[in-house]
Short mmCIF file of C-alpha atoms in Angstrom, two decimals:
data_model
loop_
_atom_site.label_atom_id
_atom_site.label_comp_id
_atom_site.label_asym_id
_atom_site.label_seq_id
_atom_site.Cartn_x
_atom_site.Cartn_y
_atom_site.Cartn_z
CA UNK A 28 15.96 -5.10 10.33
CA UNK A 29 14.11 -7.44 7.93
CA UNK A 30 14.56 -10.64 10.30
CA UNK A 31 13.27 -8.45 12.94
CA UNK A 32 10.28 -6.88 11.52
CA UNK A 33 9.44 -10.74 10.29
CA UNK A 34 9.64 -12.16 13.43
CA UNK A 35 7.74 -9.28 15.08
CA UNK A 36 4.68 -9.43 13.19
CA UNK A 37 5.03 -13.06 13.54
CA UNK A 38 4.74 -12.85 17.14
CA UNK A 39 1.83 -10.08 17.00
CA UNK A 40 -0.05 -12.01 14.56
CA UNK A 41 -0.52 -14.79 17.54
CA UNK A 42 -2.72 -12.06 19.09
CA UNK A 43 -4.53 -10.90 16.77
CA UNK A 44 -6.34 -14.70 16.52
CA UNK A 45 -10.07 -14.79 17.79
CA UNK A 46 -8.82 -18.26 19.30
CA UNK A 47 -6.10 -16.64 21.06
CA UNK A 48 -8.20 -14.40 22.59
CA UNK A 49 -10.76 -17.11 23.70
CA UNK A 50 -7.84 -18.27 25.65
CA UNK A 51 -7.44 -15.20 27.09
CA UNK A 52 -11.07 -14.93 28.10
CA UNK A 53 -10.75 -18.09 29.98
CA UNK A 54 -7.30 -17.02 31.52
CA UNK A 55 -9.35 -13.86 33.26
CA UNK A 56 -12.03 -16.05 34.29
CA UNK A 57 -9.56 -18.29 35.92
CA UNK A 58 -8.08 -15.74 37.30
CA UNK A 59 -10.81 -14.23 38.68
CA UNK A 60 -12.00 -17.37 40.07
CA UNK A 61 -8.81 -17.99 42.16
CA UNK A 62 -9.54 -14.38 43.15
CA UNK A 63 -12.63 -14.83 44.57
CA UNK A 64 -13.90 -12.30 41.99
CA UNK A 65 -17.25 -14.33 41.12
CA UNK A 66 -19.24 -11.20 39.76
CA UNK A 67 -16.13 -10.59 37.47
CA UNK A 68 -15.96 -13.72 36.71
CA UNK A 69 -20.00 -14.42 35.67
CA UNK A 70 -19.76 -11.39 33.01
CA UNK A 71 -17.27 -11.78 31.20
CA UNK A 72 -18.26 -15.88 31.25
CA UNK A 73 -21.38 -14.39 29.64
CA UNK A 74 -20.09 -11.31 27.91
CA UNK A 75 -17.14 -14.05 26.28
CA UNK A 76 -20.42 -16.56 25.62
CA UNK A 77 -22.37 -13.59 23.51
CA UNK A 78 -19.44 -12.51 21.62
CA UNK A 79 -17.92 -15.82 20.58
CA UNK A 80 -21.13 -16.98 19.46
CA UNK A 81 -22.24 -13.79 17.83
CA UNK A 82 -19.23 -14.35 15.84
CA UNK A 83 -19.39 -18.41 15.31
CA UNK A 84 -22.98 -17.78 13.51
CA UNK A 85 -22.39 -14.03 11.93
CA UNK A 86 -20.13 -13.95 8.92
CA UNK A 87 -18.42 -10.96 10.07
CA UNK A 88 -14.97 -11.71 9.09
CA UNK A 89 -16.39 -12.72 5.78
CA UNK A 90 -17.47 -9.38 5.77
CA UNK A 91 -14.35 -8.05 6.46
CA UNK A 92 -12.88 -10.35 3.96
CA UNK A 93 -15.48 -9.42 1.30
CA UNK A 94 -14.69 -6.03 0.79
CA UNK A 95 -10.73 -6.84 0.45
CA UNK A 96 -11.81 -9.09 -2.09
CA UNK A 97 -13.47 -6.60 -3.88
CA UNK A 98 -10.70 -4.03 -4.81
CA UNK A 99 -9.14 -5.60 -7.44
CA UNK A 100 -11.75 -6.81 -10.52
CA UNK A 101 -11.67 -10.89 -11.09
CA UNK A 102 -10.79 -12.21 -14.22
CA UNK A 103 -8.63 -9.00 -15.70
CA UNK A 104 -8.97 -8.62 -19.95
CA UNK A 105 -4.94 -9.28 -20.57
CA UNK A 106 -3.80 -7.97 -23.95
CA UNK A 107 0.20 -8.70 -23.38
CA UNK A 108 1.78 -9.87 -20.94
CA UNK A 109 6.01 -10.23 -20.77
CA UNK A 110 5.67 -12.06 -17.24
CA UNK A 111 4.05 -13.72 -14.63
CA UNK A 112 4.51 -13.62 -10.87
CA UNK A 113 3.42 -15.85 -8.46
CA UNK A 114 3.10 -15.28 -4.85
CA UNK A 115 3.62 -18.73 -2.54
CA UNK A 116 2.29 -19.62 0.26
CA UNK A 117 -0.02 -22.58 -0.97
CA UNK A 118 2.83 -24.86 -0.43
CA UNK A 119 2.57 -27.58 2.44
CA UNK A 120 6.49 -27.77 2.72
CA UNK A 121 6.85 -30.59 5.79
CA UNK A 122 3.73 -32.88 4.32
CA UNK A 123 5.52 -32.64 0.66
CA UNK A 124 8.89 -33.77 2.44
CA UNK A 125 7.08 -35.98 4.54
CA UNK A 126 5.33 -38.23 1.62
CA UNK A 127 7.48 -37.46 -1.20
CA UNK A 128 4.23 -36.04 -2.72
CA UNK A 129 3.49 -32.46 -3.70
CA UNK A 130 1.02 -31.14 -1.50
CA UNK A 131 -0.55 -27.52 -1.43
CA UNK A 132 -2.90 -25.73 1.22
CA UNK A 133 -5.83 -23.46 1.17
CA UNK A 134 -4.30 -21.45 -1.76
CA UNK A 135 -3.71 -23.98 -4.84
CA UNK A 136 -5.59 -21.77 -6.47
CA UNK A 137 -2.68 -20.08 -7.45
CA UNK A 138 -0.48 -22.46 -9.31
CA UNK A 139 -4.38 -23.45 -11.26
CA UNK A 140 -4.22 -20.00 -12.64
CA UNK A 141 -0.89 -18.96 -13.19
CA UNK A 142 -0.56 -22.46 -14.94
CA UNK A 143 -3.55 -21.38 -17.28
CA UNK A 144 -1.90 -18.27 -17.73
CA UNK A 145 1.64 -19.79 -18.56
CA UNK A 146 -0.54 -21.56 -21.51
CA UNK A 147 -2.67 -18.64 -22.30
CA UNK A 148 1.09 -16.52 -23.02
CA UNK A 149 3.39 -19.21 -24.15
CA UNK A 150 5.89 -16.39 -24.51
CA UNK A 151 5.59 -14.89 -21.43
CA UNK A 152 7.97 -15.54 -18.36
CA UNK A 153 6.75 -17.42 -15.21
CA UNK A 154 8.35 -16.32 -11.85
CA UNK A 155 8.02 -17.97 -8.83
CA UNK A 156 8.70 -15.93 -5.27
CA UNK A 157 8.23 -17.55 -2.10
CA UNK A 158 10.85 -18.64 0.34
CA UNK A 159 9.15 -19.59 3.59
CA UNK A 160 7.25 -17.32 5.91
CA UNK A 161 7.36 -19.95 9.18
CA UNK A 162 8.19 -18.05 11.63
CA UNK A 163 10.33 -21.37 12.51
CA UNK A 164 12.76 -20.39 9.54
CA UNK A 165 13.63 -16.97 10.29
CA UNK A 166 16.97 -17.36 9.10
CA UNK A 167 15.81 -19.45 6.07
CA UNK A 168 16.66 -23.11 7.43
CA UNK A 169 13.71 -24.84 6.16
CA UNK A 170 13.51 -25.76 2.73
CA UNK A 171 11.60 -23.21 0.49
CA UNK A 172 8.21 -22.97 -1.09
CA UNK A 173 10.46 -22.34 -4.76
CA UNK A 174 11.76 -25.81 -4.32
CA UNK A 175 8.33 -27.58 -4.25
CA UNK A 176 6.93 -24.92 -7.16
CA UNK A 177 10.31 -25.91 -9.05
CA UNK A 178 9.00 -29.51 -8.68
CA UNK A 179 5.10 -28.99 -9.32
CA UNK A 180 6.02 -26.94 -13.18
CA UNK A 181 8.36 -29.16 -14.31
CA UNK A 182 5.79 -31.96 -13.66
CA UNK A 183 3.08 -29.84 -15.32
CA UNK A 184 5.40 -29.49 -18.05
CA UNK A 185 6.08 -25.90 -18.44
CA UNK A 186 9.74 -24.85 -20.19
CA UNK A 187 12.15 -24.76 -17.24
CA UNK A 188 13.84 -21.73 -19.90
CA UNK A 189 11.01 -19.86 -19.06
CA UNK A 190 11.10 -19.93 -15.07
CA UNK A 191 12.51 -18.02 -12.51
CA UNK A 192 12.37 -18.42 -8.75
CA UNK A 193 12.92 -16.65 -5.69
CA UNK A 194 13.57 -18.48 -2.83
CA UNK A 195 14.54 -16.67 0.35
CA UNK A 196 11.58 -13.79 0.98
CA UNK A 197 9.96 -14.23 3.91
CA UNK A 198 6.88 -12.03 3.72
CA UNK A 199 5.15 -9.90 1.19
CA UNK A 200 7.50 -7.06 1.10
CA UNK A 201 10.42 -9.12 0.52
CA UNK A 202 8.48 -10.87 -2.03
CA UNK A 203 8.66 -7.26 -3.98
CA UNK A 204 11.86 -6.36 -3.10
CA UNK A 205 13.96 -9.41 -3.87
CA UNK A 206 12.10 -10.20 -6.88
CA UNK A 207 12.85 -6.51 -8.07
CA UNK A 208 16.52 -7.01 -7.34
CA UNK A 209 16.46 -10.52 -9.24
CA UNK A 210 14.42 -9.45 -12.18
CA UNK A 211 15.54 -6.06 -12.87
CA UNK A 212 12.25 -5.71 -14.86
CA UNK A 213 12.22 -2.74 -17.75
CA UNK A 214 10.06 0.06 -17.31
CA UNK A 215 8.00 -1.02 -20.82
CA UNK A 216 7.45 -4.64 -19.61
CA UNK A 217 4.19 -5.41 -18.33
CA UNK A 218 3.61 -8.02 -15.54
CA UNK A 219 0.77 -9.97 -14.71
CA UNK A 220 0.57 -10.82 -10.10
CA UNK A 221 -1.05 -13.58 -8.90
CA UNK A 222 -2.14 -14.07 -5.37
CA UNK A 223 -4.77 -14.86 -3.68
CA UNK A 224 -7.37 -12.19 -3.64
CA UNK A 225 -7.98 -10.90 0.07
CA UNK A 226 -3.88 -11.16 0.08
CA UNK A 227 -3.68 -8.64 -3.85
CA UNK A 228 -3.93 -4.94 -2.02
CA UNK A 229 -1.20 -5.58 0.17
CA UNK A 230 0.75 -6.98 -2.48
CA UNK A 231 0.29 -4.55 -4.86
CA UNK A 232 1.51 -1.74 -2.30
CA UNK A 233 4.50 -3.65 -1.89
CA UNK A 234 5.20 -4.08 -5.49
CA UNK A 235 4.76 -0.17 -5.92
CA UNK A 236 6.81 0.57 -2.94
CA UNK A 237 9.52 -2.03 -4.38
CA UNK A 238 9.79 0.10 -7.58
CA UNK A 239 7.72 -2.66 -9.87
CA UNK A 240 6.12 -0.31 -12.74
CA UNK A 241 2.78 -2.22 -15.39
CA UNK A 242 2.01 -4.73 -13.05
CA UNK A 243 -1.89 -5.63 -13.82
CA UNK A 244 -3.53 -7.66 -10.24
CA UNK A 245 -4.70 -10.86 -10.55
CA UNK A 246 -6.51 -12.11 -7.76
CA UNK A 247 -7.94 -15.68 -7.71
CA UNK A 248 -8.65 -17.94 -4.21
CA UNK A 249 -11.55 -15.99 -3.28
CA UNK A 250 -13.30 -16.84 0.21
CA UNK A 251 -16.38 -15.15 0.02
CA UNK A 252 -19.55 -15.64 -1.64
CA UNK A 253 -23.08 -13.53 -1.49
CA UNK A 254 -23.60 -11.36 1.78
CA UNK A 255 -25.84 -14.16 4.00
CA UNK A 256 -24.57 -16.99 1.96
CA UNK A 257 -22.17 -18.07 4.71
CA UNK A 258 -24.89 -17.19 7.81
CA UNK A 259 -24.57 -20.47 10.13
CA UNK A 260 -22.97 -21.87 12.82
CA UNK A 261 -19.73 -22.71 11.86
CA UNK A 262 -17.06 -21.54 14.06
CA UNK A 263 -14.40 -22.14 12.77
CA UNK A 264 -14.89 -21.53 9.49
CA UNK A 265 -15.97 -17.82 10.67
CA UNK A 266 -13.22 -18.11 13.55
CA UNK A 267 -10.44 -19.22 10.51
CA UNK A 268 -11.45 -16.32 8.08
CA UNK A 269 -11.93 -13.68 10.51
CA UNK A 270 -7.92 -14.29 11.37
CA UNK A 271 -7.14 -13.58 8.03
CA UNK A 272 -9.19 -10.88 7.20
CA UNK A 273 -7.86 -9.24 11.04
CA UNK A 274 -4.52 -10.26 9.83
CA UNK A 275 -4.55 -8.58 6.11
CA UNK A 276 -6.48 -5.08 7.14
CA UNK A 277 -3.78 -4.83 10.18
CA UNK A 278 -1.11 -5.96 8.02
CA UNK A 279 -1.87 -3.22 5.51
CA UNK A 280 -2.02 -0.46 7.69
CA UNK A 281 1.12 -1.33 8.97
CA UNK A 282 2.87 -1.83 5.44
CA UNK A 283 1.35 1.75 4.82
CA UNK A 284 3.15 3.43 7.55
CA UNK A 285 6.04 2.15 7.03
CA UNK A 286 5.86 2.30 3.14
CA UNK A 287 6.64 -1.58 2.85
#
């Protein structure tokens, strides 16, 4: 059931990308063309040409992303703290094979803080959970984002008695789940999540769902700044973060219904 629900949403996410439906756009027109349909074919041309560059110039999935990035307060006062968790999925997994070198993605971010954390609580475990969520390793035949974080702490220096990974979740529910099962955490421990902020609601669900119990949010990566600040034409900056922010309000609906 697991493989299956991960390659489904896999699959769905593909159309749910503003490119992919450009593609589709020009499909119909094609279509329409070889169909002699030339009135069809001139509005949506010019319907496609409105709406694509309505949304290359207006930050609407920073918008969108915005307001994710808003539930959970930045920079969380931490008293105590018995662990720390840290979502992948900043790893570049073929590059780091590739060159021997490690190399992250869009979310560093992540390790940066849960490193200063690991310092700030000397005391406090660090656990890693991230197999790999390529849809091209459904059955967990590429090597896993724990092996490169395995690599990056010990070269950062941090206690290898203090770290924990989990290798082989796929996607944020198994994230919570198989951690739970690995970590059996107490009911009086408290736990500090990192993740990257417009990915922390859907997390957190998952972690509730998954039976985790004192676990403070704390999102870093952040996308967005002020309202107009990103107002411009940049396509596919807007196209890239509009994805995401499609991808993480669909993607928490869906882990609502089906309590995930």
């Amino acid at each position: 059931m697991d493989t299956a629900f991960f390659i489904f949403s896999k699959i769905a996410r593909v159309f749910l990308r503003v490119d992919t439906w450009l593609l589709l756009v020009l499909l119909v027109i094609l279509l329409a063309l070889l169909a002699h349909r030339y009135t069809l074919a001139r509005r949506v041309t010019l319907a496609s040409l409105v709406v694509f560059t309505t949304l290359g110039v207006v930050p609407v999935g920073e918008w969108m992303m915005r307001r994710i990035e808003l539930t959970y307060p930045v920079n969380p006062p931490i008293a105590e703290v018995d662990g720390i968790i840290m979502l992948g999925g900043s790893e570049n997994l073929r590059i780091t094979k590739q060159w021997d070198q490690i190399q992250l993605g869009d979310a560093g971010e992540r390790y940066l803080h849960t490193l200063a954390l690991a310092r700030r609580f000397p005391d406090a475990k660090v656990i890693f959970v991230g197999g790999s969520g390529s849809l091209t390793d459904a059955f967990n035949i590429e090597a896993a984002e724990s092996s490169l974080a395995k690599r990056l702490f010990a070269e950062q220096g941090l206690d290898d008695a203090r770290l924990q990974f989990e290798g082989l979740s796929r996607n944020t529910s198994e994230n919570a789940r198989y951690a739970y099962a690995q970590i059996a955490p107490g009911p009086d421990q408290t736990w500090v999540l990192v993740t990257s902020a417009f990915h922390m609601p859907r997390a957190m669900r998952s972690f509730a769902s998954a039976g985790w119990q004192n676990v403070t949010p704390y999102p870093v990566d952040f996308y967005t700044a002020g309202r107009w600040d990103h107002l411009g034409w940049t396509p596919v900056e807007h196209f890239w973060v509009l994805n995401v922010a499609i991808k993480e309000t669909i993607g928490g609906i869906v882990y609502s219904v089906l309590s995930r």
